[in-house]
Short mmCIF file of C-alpha atoms and ligand atoms in Angstrom, two decimals:
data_model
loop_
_atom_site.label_atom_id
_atom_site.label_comp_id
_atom_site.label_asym_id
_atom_site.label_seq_id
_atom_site.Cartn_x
_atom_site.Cartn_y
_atom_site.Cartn_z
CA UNK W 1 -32.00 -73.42 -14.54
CA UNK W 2 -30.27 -71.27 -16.79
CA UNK W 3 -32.75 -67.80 -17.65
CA UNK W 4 -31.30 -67.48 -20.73
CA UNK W 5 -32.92 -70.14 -23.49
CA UNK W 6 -30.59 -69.60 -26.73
CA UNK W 7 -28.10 -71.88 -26.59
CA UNK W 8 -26.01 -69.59 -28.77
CA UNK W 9 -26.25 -66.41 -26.27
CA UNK W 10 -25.25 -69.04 -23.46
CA UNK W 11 -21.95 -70.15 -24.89
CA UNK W 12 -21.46 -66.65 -25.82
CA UNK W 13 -22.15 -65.63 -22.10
CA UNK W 14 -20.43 -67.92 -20.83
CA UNK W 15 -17.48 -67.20 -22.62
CA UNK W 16 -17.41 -63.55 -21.68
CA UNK W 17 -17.68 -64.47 -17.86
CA UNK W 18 -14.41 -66.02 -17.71
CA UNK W 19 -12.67 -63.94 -19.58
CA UNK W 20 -13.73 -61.05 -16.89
CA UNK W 21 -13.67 -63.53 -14.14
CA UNK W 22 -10.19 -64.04 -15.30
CA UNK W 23 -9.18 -60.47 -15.19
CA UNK W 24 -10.51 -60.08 -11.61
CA UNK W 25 -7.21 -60.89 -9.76
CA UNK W 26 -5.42 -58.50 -11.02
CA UNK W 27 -7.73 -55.72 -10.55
CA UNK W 28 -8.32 -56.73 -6.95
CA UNK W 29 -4.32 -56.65 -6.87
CA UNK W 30 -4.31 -53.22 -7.93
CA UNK W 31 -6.54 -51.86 -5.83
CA UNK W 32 -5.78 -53.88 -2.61
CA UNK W 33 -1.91 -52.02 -3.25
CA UNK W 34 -3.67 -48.40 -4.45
CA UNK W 35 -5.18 -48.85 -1.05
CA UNK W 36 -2.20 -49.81 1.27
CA UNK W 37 -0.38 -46.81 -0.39
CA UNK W 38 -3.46 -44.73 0.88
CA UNK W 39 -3.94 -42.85 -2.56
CA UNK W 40 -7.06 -43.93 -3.44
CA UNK W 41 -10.56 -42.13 -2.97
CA UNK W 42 -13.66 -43.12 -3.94
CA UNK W 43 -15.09 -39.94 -4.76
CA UNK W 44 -13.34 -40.78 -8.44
CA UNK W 45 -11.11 -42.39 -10.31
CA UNK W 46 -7.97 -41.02 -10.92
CA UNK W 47 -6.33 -40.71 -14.63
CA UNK W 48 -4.28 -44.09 -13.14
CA UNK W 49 -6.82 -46.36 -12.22
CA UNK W 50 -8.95 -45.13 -15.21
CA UNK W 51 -5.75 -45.93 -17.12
CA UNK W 52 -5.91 -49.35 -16.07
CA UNK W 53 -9.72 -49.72 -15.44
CA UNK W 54 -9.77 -49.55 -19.72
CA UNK W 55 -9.32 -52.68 -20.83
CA UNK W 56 -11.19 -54.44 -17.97
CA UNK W 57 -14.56 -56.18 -18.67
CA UNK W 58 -16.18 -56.02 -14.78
CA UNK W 59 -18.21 -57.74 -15.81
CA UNK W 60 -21.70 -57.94 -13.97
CA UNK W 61 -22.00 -61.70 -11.94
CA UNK W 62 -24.07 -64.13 -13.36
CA UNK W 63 -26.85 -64.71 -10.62
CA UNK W 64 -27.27 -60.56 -10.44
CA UNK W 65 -27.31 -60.53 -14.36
CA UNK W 66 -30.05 -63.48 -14.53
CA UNK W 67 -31.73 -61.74 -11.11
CA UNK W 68 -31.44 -58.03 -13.51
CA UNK W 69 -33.33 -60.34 -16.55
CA UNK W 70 -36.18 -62.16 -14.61
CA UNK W 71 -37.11 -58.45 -13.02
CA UNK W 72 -36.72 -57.18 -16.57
CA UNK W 73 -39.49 -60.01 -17.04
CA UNK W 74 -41.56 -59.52 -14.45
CA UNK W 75 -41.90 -55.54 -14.93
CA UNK W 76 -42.31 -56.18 -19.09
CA UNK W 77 -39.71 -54.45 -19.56
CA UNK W 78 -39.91 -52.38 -22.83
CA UNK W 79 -37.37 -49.31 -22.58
CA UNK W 80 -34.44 -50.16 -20.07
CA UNK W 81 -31.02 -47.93 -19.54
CA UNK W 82 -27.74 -49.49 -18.45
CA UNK W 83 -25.40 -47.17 -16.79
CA UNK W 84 -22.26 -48.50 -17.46
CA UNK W 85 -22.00 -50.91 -20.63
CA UNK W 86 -18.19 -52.20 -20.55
CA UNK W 87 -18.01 -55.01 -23.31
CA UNK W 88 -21.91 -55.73 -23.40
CA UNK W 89 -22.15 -58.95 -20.72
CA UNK W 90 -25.17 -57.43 -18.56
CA UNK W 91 -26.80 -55.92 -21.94
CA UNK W 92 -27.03 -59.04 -23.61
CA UNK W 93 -29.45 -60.09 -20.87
CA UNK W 94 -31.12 -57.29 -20.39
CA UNK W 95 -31.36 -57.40 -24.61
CA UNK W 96 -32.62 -60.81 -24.58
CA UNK W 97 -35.34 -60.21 -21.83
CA UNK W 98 -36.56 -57.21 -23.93
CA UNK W 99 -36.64 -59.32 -26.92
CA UNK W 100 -38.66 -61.85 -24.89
CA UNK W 101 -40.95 -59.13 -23.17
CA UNK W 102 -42.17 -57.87 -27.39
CA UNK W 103 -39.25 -55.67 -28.24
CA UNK W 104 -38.29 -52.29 -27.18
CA UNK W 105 -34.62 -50.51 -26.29
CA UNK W 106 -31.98 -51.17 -24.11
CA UNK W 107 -29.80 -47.73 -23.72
CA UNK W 108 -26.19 -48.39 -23.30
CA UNK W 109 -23.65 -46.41 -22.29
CA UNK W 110 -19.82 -46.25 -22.36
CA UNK W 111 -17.16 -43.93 -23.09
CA UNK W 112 -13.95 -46.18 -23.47
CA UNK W 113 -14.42 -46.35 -27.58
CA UNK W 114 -12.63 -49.98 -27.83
CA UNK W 115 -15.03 -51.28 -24.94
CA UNK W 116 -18.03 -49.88 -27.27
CA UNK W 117 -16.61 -51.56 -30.10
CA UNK W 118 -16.14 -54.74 -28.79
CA UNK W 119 -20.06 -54.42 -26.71
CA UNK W 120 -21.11 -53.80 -30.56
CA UNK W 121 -19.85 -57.02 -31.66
CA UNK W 122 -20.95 -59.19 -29.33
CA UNK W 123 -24.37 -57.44 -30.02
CA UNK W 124 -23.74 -58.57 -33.65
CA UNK W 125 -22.88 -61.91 -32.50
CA UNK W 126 -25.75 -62.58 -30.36
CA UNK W 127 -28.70 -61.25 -32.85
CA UNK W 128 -29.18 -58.39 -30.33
CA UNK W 129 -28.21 -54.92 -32.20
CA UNK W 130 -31.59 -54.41 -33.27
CA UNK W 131 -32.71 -54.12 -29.12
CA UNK W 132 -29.76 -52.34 -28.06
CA UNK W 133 -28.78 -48.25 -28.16
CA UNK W 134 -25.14 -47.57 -26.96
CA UNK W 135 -24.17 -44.28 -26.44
CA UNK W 136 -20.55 -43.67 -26.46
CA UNK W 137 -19.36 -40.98 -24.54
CA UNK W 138 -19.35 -39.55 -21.14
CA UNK W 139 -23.25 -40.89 -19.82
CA UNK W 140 -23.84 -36.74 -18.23
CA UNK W 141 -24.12 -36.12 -22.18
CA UNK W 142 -25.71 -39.13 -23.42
CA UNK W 143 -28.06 -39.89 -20.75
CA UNK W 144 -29.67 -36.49 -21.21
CA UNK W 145 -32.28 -37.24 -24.15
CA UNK W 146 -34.35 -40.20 -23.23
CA UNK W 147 -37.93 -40.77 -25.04
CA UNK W 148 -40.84 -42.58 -23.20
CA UNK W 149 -40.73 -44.29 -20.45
CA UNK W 150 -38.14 -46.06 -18.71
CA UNK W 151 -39.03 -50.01 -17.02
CA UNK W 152 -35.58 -50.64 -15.57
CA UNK W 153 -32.39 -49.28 -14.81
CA UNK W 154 -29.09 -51.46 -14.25
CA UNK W 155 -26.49 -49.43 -12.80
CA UNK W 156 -23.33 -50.99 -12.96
CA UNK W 157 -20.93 -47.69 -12.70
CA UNK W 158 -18.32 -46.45 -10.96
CA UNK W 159 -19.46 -45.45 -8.09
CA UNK W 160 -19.16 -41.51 -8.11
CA UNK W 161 -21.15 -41.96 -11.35
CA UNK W 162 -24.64 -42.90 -9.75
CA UNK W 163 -25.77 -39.96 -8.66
CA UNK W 164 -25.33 -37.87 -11.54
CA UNK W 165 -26.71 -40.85 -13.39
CA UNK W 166 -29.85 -41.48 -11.26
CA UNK W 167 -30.46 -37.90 -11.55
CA UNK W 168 -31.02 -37.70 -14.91
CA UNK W 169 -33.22 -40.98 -15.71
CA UNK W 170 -35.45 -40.30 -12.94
CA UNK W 171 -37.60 -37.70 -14.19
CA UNK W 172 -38.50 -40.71 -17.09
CA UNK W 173 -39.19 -43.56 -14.38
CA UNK W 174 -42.64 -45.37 -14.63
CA UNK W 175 -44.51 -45.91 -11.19
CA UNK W 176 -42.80 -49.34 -10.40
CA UNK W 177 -39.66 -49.07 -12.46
CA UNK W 178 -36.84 -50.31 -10.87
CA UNK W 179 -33.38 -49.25 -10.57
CA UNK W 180 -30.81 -52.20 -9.47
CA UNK W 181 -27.39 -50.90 -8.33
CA UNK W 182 -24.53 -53.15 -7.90
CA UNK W 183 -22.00 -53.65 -4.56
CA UNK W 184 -23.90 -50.84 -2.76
CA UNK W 185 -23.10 -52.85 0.66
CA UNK W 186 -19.35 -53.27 -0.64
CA UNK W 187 -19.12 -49.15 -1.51
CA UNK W 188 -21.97 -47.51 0.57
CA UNK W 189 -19.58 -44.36 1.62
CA UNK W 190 -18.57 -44.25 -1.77
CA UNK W 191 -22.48 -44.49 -2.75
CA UNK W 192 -23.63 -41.88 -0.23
CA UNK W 193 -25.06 -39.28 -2.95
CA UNK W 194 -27.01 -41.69 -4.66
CA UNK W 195 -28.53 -43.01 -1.30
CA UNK W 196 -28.82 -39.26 -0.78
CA UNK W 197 -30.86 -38.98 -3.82
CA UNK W 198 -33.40 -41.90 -3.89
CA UNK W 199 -33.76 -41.88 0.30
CA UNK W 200 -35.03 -38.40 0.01
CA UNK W 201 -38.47 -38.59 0.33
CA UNK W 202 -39.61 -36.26 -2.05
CA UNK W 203 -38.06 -38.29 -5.18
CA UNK W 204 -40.27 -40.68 -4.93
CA UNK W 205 -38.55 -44.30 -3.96
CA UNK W 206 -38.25 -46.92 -1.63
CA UNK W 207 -35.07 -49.19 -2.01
CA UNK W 208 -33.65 -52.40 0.36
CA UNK W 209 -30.12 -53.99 0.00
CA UNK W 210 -30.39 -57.49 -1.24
CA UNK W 211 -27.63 -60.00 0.15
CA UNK W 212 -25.95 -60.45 -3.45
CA UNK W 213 -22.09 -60.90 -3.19
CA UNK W 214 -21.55 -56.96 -2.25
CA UNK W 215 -24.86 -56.22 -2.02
CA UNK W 216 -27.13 -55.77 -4.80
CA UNK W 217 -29.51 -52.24 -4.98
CA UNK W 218 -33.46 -52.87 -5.69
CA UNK W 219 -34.53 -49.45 -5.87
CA UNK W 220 -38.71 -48.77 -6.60
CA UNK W 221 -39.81 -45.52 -8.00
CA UNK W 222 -43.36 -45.71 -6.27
C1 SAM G 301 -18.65 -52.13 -14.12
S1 SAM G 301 -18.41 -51.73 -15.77
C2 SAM G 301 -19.88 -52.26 -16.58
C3 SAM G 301 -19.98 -53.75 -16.76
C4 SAM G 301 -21.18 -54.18 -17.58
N1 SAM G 301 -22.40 -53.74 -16.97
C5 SAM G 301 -21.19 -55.68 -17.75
O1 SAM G 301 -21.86 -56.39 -17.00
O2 SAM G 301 -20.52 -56.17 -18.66
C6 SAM G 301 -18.61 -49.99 -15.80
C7 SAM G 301 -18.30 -49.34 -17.13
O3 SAM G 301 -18.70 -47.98 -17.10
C8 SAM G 301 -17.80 -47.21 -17.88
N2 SAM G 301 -17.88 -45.82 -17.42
C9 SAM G 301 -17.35 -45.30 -16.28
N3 SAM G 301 -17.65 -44.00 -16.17
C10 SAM G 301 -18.39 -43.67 -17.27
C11 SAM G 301 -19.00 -42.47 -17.72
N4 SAM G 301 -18.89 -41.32 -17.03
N5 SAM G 301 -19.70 -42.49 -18.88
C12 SAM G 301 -19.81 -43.66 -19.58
N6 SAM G 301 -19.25 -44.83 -19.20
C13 SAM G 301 -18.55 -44.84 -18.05
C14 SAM G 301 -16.45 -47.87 -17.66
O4 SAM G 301 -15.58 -47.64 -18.75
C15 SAM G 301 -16.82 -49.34 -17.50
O5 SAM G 301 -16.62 -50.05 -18.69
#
């Protein structure tokens, strides 16, 4: 069963899929040589791989994006912030299940401009600007006014971006908000601050490692 009921958003989603599923070759190619060479760290991306990172959708899979939704569901999800927007595919669910839940905000946030400009019009598209806030720009700047009360947090980032990110939406989490985090099995050296972060005690969360295709994040603030 499909989560998402418009037929409309599920040809559109479905579109976008492949066209990042098709892209994901050649970015597995380019890291996979990055790698042999030995000149690649985690701890960032360099002006290279951001280089060719720009035009690539990575896009979120479609079991974690429909798992992202029914949470978004199940919390009634009203205010939700995406950390790391690309060309829209996870916010369009998140959107729709915000739509669904009454209305309320998804915050976006991307800084390549022609992602954000494509992610705007497949908002357009799908009837989904009116639920959907993208910030462009570097997310240390536009993450650091949020208003009310955050439900849910997708972070779909590169990696060194986490921490800096979960840093500045936590002070806004609602007891039982939840924080997903993708590939955190796949990258958990390159994910140590953020574990850092939310397995310190004193922040507030408990979080288990769901066996998603690289591991998939559930994060509670309790
Ligand atoms: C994995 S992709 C997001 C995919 C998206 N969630 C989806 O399912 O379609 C991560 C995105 O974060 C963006 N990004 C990386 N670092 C950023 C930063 N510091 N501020 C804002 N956006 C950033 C990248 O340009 C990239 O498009």
């Amino acid at each position: 069963m499909n989560v998402i009921a418009d037929p409309a958003l599920q040809a559109l989603l479905s579109d976008l899929q492949a066209q990042s599923a098709a892209q994901e070759a050649e970015t597995t190619r380019y890291f996979a040589e990055r790698a042999k060479k030995g000149d690649l760290s985690w701890d960032g991306l360099d002006e290279g791989a951001n280089r060719f990172m720009a035009d690539k959708m990575v896009a979120l899979e479609p079991a974690k994006a429909e798992f992202c939704w029914l949470l978004c569901r199940a919390l009634r999800a009203r205010r939700v912030v995406e950390v790391g927007t690309s060309f829209g595919v996870s916010t369009l669910y998140l959107a729709d299940a915000v739509r669904a839940n009454g209305g309320g905000t998804v915050i976006g946030t991307e800084y390549e401009p022609a992602k954000a400009a494509a992610a705007r019009a497949h908002f357009d598209a799908a009837g989904l600007s009116p639920f959907i806030d993208l910030r462009e720009g570097d997310l240390r700047q536009t993450l650091k006014v949020i208003d009310g009360p955050v439900d849910f947090v997708l972070m779909d980032i590169w990696t060194e971006m986490a921490r800096p990110a979960v840093e500045l939406v936590a002070p806004h989490l609602r007891p039982g908000a939840t924080i997903v985090t993708d590939n955190t099995a796949q990258f958990r050296h390159a994910y140590r601050h953020f574990f850092e972060f939310v397995e310190d005690p004193k922040n507030g969360f408990t979080t288990q490692t769901l066996p998603f295709q690289g591991g998939l994040e559930v994060t509670v603030k309790i």
